[in-house]
Amino acid sequence: MLIFTVLEYVQTTDPLVSDLHFLRDGPCTQYKQKRNLYLFSTELSRRGLKGGTWNFFEAGHGKGDPEGGALKRTADKLVNTSRDIPDAHELFKALSDTPTSIKLFYITAEAVEHAVQQ
């Protein structure tokens, strides 16, 4: 699941991190997927982190993540130069081949389904 993958990456690249702060565009997904907040609250302490915050911004007012916009523009440029991107895995590969400072993760549908079943 994504939160585990991101936490592993953060703790591997910078083991001195003690607090995490997540920024989201709106709380709607949290109401649909309550496990995110549960995992956030339990996984941080299990991994030895001191704490964290989960912050919501009012949706629809241009405060979306800038990384998502940069990745969308990059994907648009790739498609405009005849790069075929039929699915999420091909998008991940195409964006991974493009120089960027944004760390990308590909989580399979099977991994998500397995995490949801637990």
Short mmCIF file of N, CA and C in Angstrom, two decimals:
data_model
loop_
_atom_site.label_atom_id
_atom_site.label_comp_id
_atom_site.label_asym_id
_atom_site.label_seq_id
_atom_site.Cartn_x
_atom_site.Cartn_y
_atom_site.Cartn_z
N MET A 1 0.85 -1.16 0.00
CA MET A 1 0.00 0.00 0.00
C MET A 1 0.90 1.23 0.00
N LEU A 2 0.37 2.31 -0.54
CA LEU A 2 1.17 3.51 -0.75
C LEU A 2 1.79 4.06 0.52
N ILE A 3 1.01 4.16 1.60
CA ILE A 3 1.56 4.76 2.82
C ILE A 3 2.77 3.96 3.33
N PHE A 4 2.73 2.63 3.20
CA PHE A 4 3.87 1.82 3.64
C PHE A 4 5.07 2.07 2.74
N THR A 5 4.84 2.14 1.44
CA THR A 5 5.91 2.36 0.49
C THR A 5 6.57 3.72 0.72
N VAL A 6 5.77 4.73 0.92
CA VAL A 6 6.31 6.07 1.16
C VAL A 6 7.06 6.12 2.49
N LEU A 7 6.51 5.53 3.53
CA LEU A 7 7.18 5.53 4.83
C LEU A 7 8.52 4.79 4.76
N GLU A 8 8.55 3.67 4.07
CA GLU A 8 9.81 2.94 3.92
C GLU A 8 10.84 3.79 3.18
N TYR A 9 10.41 4.47 2.13
CA TYR A 9 11.31 5.33 1.36
C TYR A 9 11.85 6.47 2.23
N VAL A 10 10.96 7.13 2.95
CA VAL A 10 11.36 8.27 3.79
C VAL A 10 12.34 7.81 4.86
N GLN A 11 12.03 6.72 5.54
CA GLN A 11 12.89 6.27 6.63
C GLN A 11 14.22 5.72 6.12
N THR A 12 14.24 5.21 4.90
CA THR A 12 15.50 4.72 4.33
C THR A 12 16.39 5.88 3.90
N THR A 13 15.79 6.87 3.25
CA THR A 13 16.59 7.98 2.73
C THR A 13 16.97 8.98 3.81
N ASP A 14 16.15 9.11 4.85
CA ASP A 14 16.46 10.04 5.94
C ASP A 14 16.00 9.46 7.27
N PRO A 15 16.84 8.61 7.89
CA PRO A 15 16.43 7.94 9.12
C PRO A 15 16.22 8.87 10.32
N LEU A 16 16.59 10.14 10.20
CA LEU A 16 16.41 11.08 11.30
C LEU A 16 15.02 11.73 11.32
N VAL A 17 14.20 11.44 10.31
CA VAL A 17 12.84 11.99 10.27
C VAL A 17 12.07 11.48 11.49
N SER A 18 11.43 12.41 12.21
CA SER A 18 10.68 12.01 13.39
C SER A 18 9.19 12.33 13.29
N ASP A 19 8.82 13.26 12.42
CA ASP A 19 7.42 13.65 12.25
C ASP A 19 7.10 13.73 10.76
N LEU A 20 5.88 13.34 10.40
CA LEU A 20 5.42 13.42 9.02
C LEU A 20 4.19 14.33 8.94
N HIS A 21 4.10 15.08 7.85
CA HIS A 21 2.96 15.96 7.63
C HIS A 21 2.41 15.68 6.24
N PHE A 22 1.18 15.19 6.18
CA PHE A 22 0.51 14.92 4.92
C PHE A 22 -0.41 16.08 4.59
N LEU A 23 -0.41 16.51 3.34
CA LEU A 23 -1.29 17.58 2.88
C LEU A 23 -2.22 17.00 1.83
N ARG A 24 -3.51 17.21 2.00
CA ARG A 24 -4.50 16.67 1.07
C ARG A 24 -5.39 17.80 0.58
N ASP A 25 -5.98 17.59 -0.59
CA ASP A 25 -6.82 18.60 -1.21
C ASP A 25 -8.19 18.68 -0.55
N GLY A 26 -8.64 17.63 0.07
CA GLY A 26 -9.94 17.66 0.73
C GLY A 26 -10.20 16.37 1.47
N PRO A 27 -11.11 16.38 2.44
CA PRO A 27 -11.35 15.21 3.26
C PRO A 27 -12.29 14.18 2.65
N CYS A 28 -12.82 14.42 1.46
CA CYS A 28 -13.83 13.51 0.89
C CYS A 28 -13.34 12.07 0.80
N THR A 29 -12.11 11.86 0.36
CA THR A 29 -11.61 10.49 0.23
C THR A 29 -11.49 9.82 1.59
N GLN A 30 -11.27 10.58 2.63
CA GLN A 30 -11.15 10.00 3.96
C GLN A 30 -12.47 9.40 4.41
N TYR A 31 -13.58 10.03 4.03
CA TYR A 31 -14.87 9.49 4.41
C TYR A 31 -15.17 8.21 3.64
N LYS A 32 -14.63 8.11 2.44
CA LYS A 32 -14.85 6.92 1.63
C LYS A 32 -13.88 5.79 2.01
N GLN A 33 -12.71 6.13 2.53
CA GLN A 33 -11.69 5.12 2.85
C GLN A 33 -11.13 5.41 4.24
N LYS A 34 -11.85 4.99 5.25
CA LYS A 34 -11.48 5.29 6.63
C LYS A 34 -10.18 4.62 7.05
N ARG A 35 -9.73 3.60 6.33
CA ARG A 35 -8.51 2.89 6.71
C ARG A 35 -7.26 3.77 6.57
N ASN A 36 -7.31 4.75 5.69
CA ASN A 36 -6.14 5.63 5.54
C ASN A 36 -5.77 6.29 6.86
N LEU A 37 -6.76 6.87 7.53
CA LEU A 37 -6.50 7.54 8.80
C LEU A 37 -6.12 6.55 9.88
N TYR A 38 -6.74 5.39 9.89
CA TYR A 38 -6.38 4.36 10.86
C TYR A 38 -4.93 3.93 10.67
N LEU A 39 -4.55 3.65 9.41
CA LEU A 39 -3.17 3.24 9.14
C LEU A 39 -2.19 4.35 9.51
N PHE A 40 -2.56 5.58 9.20
CA PHE A 40 -1.71 6.71 9.53
C PHE A 40 -1.47 6.78 11.04
N SER A 41 -2.54 6.63 11.81
CA SER A 41 -2.40 6.78 13.26
C SER A 41 -1.66 5.61 13.90
N THR A 42 -1.77 4.42 13.35
CA THR A 42 -1.10 3.27 13.96
C THR A 42 0.30 3.03 13.39
N GLU A 43 0.47 3.26 12.11
CA GLU A 43 1.74 2.93 11.45
C GLU A 43 2.87 3.86 11.87
N LEU A 44 2.59 5.12 12.13
CA LEU A 44 3.64 6.04 12.53
C LEU A 44 4.30 5.60 13.83
N SER A 45 3.50 5.26 14.82
CA SER A 45 4.08 4.84 16.09
C SER A 45 4.75 3.47 15.96
N ARG A 46 4.19 2.58 15.17
CA ARG A 46 4.79 1.27 14.97
C ARG A 46 6.19 1.38 14.36
N ARG A 47 6.39 2.40 13.54
CA ARG A 47 7.68 2.60 12.88
C ARG A 47 8.62 3.49 13.70
N GLY A 48 8.22 3.88 14.90
CA GLY A 48 9.09 4.65 15.76
C GLY A 48 9.10 6.14 15.49
N LEU A 49 8.13 6.64 14.75
CA LEU A 49 8.05 8.08 14.51
C LEU A 49 7.34 8.75 15.68
N LYS A 50 7.72 9.98 15.97
CA LYS A 50 7.14 10.70 17.11
C LYS A 50 5.71 11.12 16.86
N GLY A 51 5.41 11.50 15.63
CA GLY A 51 4.05 11.97 15.35
C GLY A 51 3.89 12.42 13.92
N GLY A 52 2.73 12.97 13.64
CA GLY A 52 2.44 13.46 12.31
C GLY A 52 1.13 14.19 12.28
N THR A 53 0.90 14.86 11.18
CA THR A 53 -0.37 15.57 10.99
C THR A 53 -0.93 15.21 9.62
N TRP A 54 -2.23 15.26 9.51
CA TRP A 54 -2.93 15.01 8.25
C TRP A 54 -3.78 16.25 8.01
N ASN A 55 -3.36 17.10 7.09
CA ASN A 55 -3.98 18.40 6.89
C ASN A 55 -4.81 18.42 5.62
N PHE A 56 -5.98 19.04 5.69
CA PHE A 56 -6.86 19.17 4.54
C PHE A 56 -6.96 20.64 4.13
N PHE A 57 -6.96 20.86 2.82
CA PHE A 57 -7.21 22.19 2.29
C PHE A 57 -8.59 22.18 1.66
N GLU A 58 -9.21 23.31 1.60
CA GLU A 58 -10.51 23.38 0.96
C GLU A 58 -10.35 23.02 -0.50
N ALA A 59 -11.10 22.05 -0.94
CA ALA A 59 -10.98 21.55 -2.32
C ALA A 59 -11.53 22.57 -3.32
N GLY A 60 -11.03 22.50 -4.52
CA GLY A 60 -11.57 23.28 -5.62
C GLY A 60 -11.14 24.73 -5.67
N HIS A 61 -10.10 25.10 -4.96
CA HIS A 61 -9.67 26.49 -4.99
C HIS A 61 -8.22 26.63 -5.43
N GLY A 62 -7.78 25.73 -6.31
CA GLY A 62 -6.45 25.84 -6.87
C GLY A 62 -5.31 25.49 -5.94
N LYS A 63 -5.62 24.77 -4.86
CA LYS A 63 -4.56 24.40 -3.92
C LYS A 63 -4.14 22.95 -4.08
N GLY A 64 -4.43 22.36 -5.23
CA GLY A 64 -4.03 20.98 -5.48
C GLY A 64 -2.52 20.87 -5.46
N ASP A 65 -2.04 19.63 -5.39
CA ASP A 65 -0.60 19.46 -5.27
C ASP A 65 0.12 19.89 -6.56
N PRO A 66 1.20 20.68 -6.45
CA PRO A 66 1.92 21.14 -7.63
C PRO A 66 2.62 20.01 -8.35
N GLU A 67 2.97 18.95 -7.61
CA GLU A 67 3.62 17.82 -8.26
C GLU A 67 2.69 17.16 -9.25
N GLY A 68 1.43 16.99 -8.88
CA GLY A 68 0.46 16.38 -9.78
C GLY A 68 0.30 17.17 -11.06
N GLY A 69 0.28 18.49 -10.94
CA GLY A 69 0.19 19.34 -12.13
C GLY A 69 1.42 19.22 -13.01
N ALA A 70 2.59 19.16 -12.40
CA ALA A 70 3.83 19.02 -13.17
C ALA A 70 3.86 17.68 -13.89
N LEU A 71 3.41 16.63 -13.22
CA LEU A 71 3.39 15.30 -13.84
C LEU A 71 2.36 15.25 -14.97
N LYS A 72 1.22 15.91 -14.79
CA LYS A 72 0.21 15.93 -15.84
C LYS A 72 0.73 16.67 -17.07
N ARG A 73 1.41 17.80 -16.86
CA ARG A 73 1.97 18.53 -18.01
C ARG A 73 3.02 17.69 -18.73
N THR A 74 3.85 16.98 -17.97
CA THR A 74 4.87 16.11 -18.57
C THR A 74 4.21 15.00 -19.37
N ALA A 75 3.17 14.38 -18.81
CA ALA A 75 2.46 13.32 -19.53
C ALA A 75 1.82 13.88 -20.80
N ASP A 76 1.23 15.07 -20.73
CA ASP A 76 0.65 15.70 -21.92
C ASP A 76 1.70 15.90 -23.01
N LYS A 77 2.88 16.36 -22.61
CA LYS A 77 3.96 16.55 -23.59
C LYS A 77 4.37 15.24 -24.23
N LEU A 78 4.46 14.18 -23.43
CA LEU A 78 4.82 12.87 -23.96
C LEU A 78 3.79 12.37 -24.97
N VAL A 79 2.52 12.53 -24.65
CA VAL A 79 1.46 12.10 -25.57
C VAL A 79 1.49 12.94 -26.84
N ASN A 80 1.75 14.24 -26.70
CA ASN A 80 1.82 15.12 -27.87
C ASN A 80 3.00 14.81 -28.78
N THR A 81 4.00 14.11 -28.24
CA THR A 81 5.15 13.71 -29.08
C THR A 81 5.04 12.24 -29.46
N SER A 82 3.80 11.74 -29.54
CA SER A 82 3.47 10.40 -30.03
C SER A 82 3.85 9.26 -29.08
N ARG A 83 4.03 9.52 -27.80
CA ARG A 83 4.27 8.44 -26.84
C ARG A 83 2.93 7.81 -26.49
N ASP A 84 2.82 6.50 -26.64
CA ASP A 84 1.60 5.79 -26.34
C ASP A 84 1.57 5.44 -24.86
N ILE A 85 0.54 5.90 -24.15
CA ILE A 85 0.40 5.65 -22.71
C ILE A 85 -1.00 5.08 -22.48
N PRO A 86 -1.16 3.76 -22.67
CA PRO A 86 -2.49 3.15 -22.57
C PRO A 86 -2.96 2.84 -21.15
N ASP A 87 -2.04 2.80 -20.18
CA ASP A 87 -2.46 2.42 -18.83
C ASP A 87 -1.53 3.05 -17.79
N ALA A 88 -1.85 2.81 -16.52
CA ALA A 88 -1.10 3.43 -15.42
C ALA A 88 0.35 2.97 -15.38
N HIS A 89 0.60 1.69 -15.69
CA HIS A 89 1.98 1.20 -15.64
C HIS A 89 2.83 1.87 -16.71
N GLU A 90 2.28 2.05 -17.90
CA GLU A 90 3.02 2.74 -18.96
C GLU A 90 3.24 4.21 -18.61
N LEU A 91 2.26 4.83 -17.96
CA LEU A 91 2.43 6.21 -17.51
C LEU A 91 3.56 6.30 -16.50
N PHE A 92 3.58 5.37 -15.54
CA PHE A 92 4.65 5.33 -14.54
C PHE A 92 6.01 5.17 -15.23
N LYS A 93 6.13 4.25 -16.18
CA LYS A 93 7.40 4.04 -16.88
C LYS A 93 7.80 5.29 -17.67
N ALA A 94 6.84 5.91 -18.34
CA ALA A 94 7.14 7.10 -19.14
C ALA A 94 7.61 8.25 -18.24
N LEU A 95 6.93 8.46 -17.13
CA LEU A 95 7.32 9.55 -16.22
C LEU A 95 8.63 9.22 -15.51
N SER A 96 8.89 7.94 -15.24
CA SER A 96 10.15 7.55 -14.61
C SER A 96 11.34 7.78 -15.53
N ASP A 97 11.11 7.69 -16.83
CA ASP A 97 12.17 7.91 -17.82
C ASP A 97 12.44 9.39 -18.05
N THR A 98 11.60 10.25 -17.51
CA THR A 98 11.72 11.69 -17.70
C THR A 98 12.40 12.29 -16.47
N PRO A 99 13.42 13.14 -16.68
CA PRO A 99 14.11 13.74 -15.52
C PRO A 99 13.14 14.58 -14.67
N THR A 100 13.07 14.25 -13.39
CA THR A 100 12.22 14.99 -12.46
C THR A 100 12.76 14.80 -11.05
N SER A 101 12.46 15.73 -10.18
CA SER A 101 12.86 15.58 -8.78
C SER A 101 11.74 14.95 -7.96
N ILE A 102 10.63 14.64 -8.62
CA ILE A 102 9.48 14.04 -7.94
C ILE A 102 9.68 12.53 -7.86
N LYS A 103 9.57 11.98 -6.65
CA LYS A 103 9.72 10.54 -6.45
C LYS A 103 8.39 9.87 -6.80
N LEU A 104 8.45 8.91 -7.72
CA LEU A 104 7.25 8.20 -8.15
C LEU A 104 7.22 6.79 -7.60
N PHE A 105 6.02 6.31 -7.28
CA PHE A 105 5.81 4.95 -6.81
C PHE A 105 4.72 4.32 -7.66
N TYR A 106 4.89 3.06 -8.00
CA TYR A 106 3.84 2.33 -8.71
C TYR A 106 3.33 1.23 -7.78
N ILE A 107 2.06 1.31 -7.44
CA ILE A 107 1.44 0.33 -6.55
C ILE A 107 0.42 -0.44 -7.39
N THR A 108 0.59 -1.75 -7.46
CA THR A 108 -0.30 -2.56 -8.28
C THR A 108 -1.69 -2.66 -7.66
N ALA A 109 -2.66 -2.94 -8.50
CA ALA A 109 -4.03 -3.12 -8.03
C ALA A 109 -4.10 -4.30 -7.06
N GLU A 110 -3.29 -5.32 -7.32
CA GLU A 110 -3.27 -6.49 -6.44
C GLU A 110 -2.77 -6.11 -5.04
N ALA A 111 -1.75 -5.26 -4.97
CA ALA A 111 -1.21 -4.83 -3.67
C ALA A 111 -2.26 -4.03 -2.90
N VAL A 112 -2.98 -3.19 -3.59
CA VAL A 112 -4.04 -2.40 -2.93
C VAL A 112 -5.15 -3.33 -2.45
N GLU A 113 -5.57 -4.26 -3.30
CA GLU A 113 -6.63 -5.20 -2.92
C GLU A 113 -6.21 -6.05 -1.72
N HIS A 114 -4.96 -6.48 -1.70
CA HIS A 114 -4.46 -7.27 -0.59
C HIS A 114 -4.48 -6.45 0.71
N ALA A 115 -4.05 -5.20 0.63
CA ALA A 115 -4.05 -4.34 1.81
C ALA A 115 -5.47 -4.07 2.31
N VAL A 116 -6.40 -3.90 1.39
CA VAL A 116 -7.78 -3.63 1.78
C VAL A 116 -8.40 -4.85 2.47
N GLN A 117 -8.01 -6.04 2.05
CA GLN A 117 -8.57 -7.27 2.63
C GLN A 117 -8.07 -7.54 4.04
N GLN A 118 -6.95 -6.94 4.43
CA GLN A 118 -6.38 -7.19 5.75
C GLN A 118 -7.12 -6.45 6.83
#
